[in-house]
């Protein structure tokens, strides 16, 4: 049974999923995105790349502040799929 999301997570997750699904051929849902963000390997790399590359940092920050995922988990996800000098990766590393 999926864990209930914090209420404040619903909007940023919906925005993120819309951005991702506009960019990749295989759609993703919120549960799959959260699972990929917490995975220790390259699971969901295509979706994660679209998430970190295209979703505004304000939305990513809203997601972290909602409690659905930590800045540390986001930074680890960004390190798995973004180059070291990517602005979003650098931004997340500062907050982790």
Coordinates of C-alpha atoms in Angstrom, one line a residue, residues 8-57:
X8 CA 2.0 20.1 0.1
X9 CA 3.7 17.6 -2.2
X10 CA 0.7 17.1 -4.5
X11 CA 1.1 20.3 -6.6
X12 CA 4.9 20.2 -7.1
X13 CA 4.7 16.5 -7.9
X14 CA 2.0 17.0 -10.5
X15 CA 3.9 19.8 -12.1
X16 CA 7.1 17.7 -12.2
X17 CA 5.3 14.7 -13.7
X18 CA 3.7 16.9 -16.4
X19 CA 7.2 18.3 -17.4
X20 CA 8.7 14.8 -17.5
X21 CA 5.8 13.3 -19.5
X22 CA 6.1 16.1 -22.1
X23 CA 9.7 15.1 -22.7
X24 CA 10.0 11.4 -22.6
X25 CA 8.2 8.6 -24.6
X26 CA 7.3 6.5 -21.6
X27 CA 5.0 8.3 -19.1
X28 CA 5.7 8.3 -15.4
X29 CA 3.5 8.7 -12.4
X30 CA 4.2 10.3 -9.0
X31 CA 4.8 7.0 -7.2
X32 CA 7.4 5.9 -9.9
X33 CA 9.1 9.3 -9.8
X34 CA 9.4 9.2 -6.0
X35 CA 10.7 5.6 -6.2
X36 CA 13.3 6.6 -8.8
X37 CA 14.5 9.5 -6.7
X38 CA 15.1 7.1 -3.8
X39 CA 16.7 4.4 -5.8
X40 CA 20.5 3.8 -5.2
X41 CA 21.1 2.9 -8.8
X42 CA 20.3 4.2 -12.3
X43 CA 16.7 3.2 -12.1
X44 CA 14.5 5.6 -14.0
X45 CA 17.6 7.6 -15.4
X46 CA 15.7 9.0 -18.4
X47 CA 12.9 10.3 -16.2
X48 CA 15.3 11.6 -13.6
X49 CA 17.3 13.4 -16.2
X50 CA 14.1 15.1 -17.5
X51 CA 13.1 15.9 -13.9
X52 CA 16.4 17.6 -13.0
X53 CA 17.0 19.2 -16.3
X54 CA 13.6 20.6 -17.1
X55 CA 11.7 21.1 -13.9
X56 CA 12.2 24.5 -12.3
X57 CA 14.3 24.6 -9.2

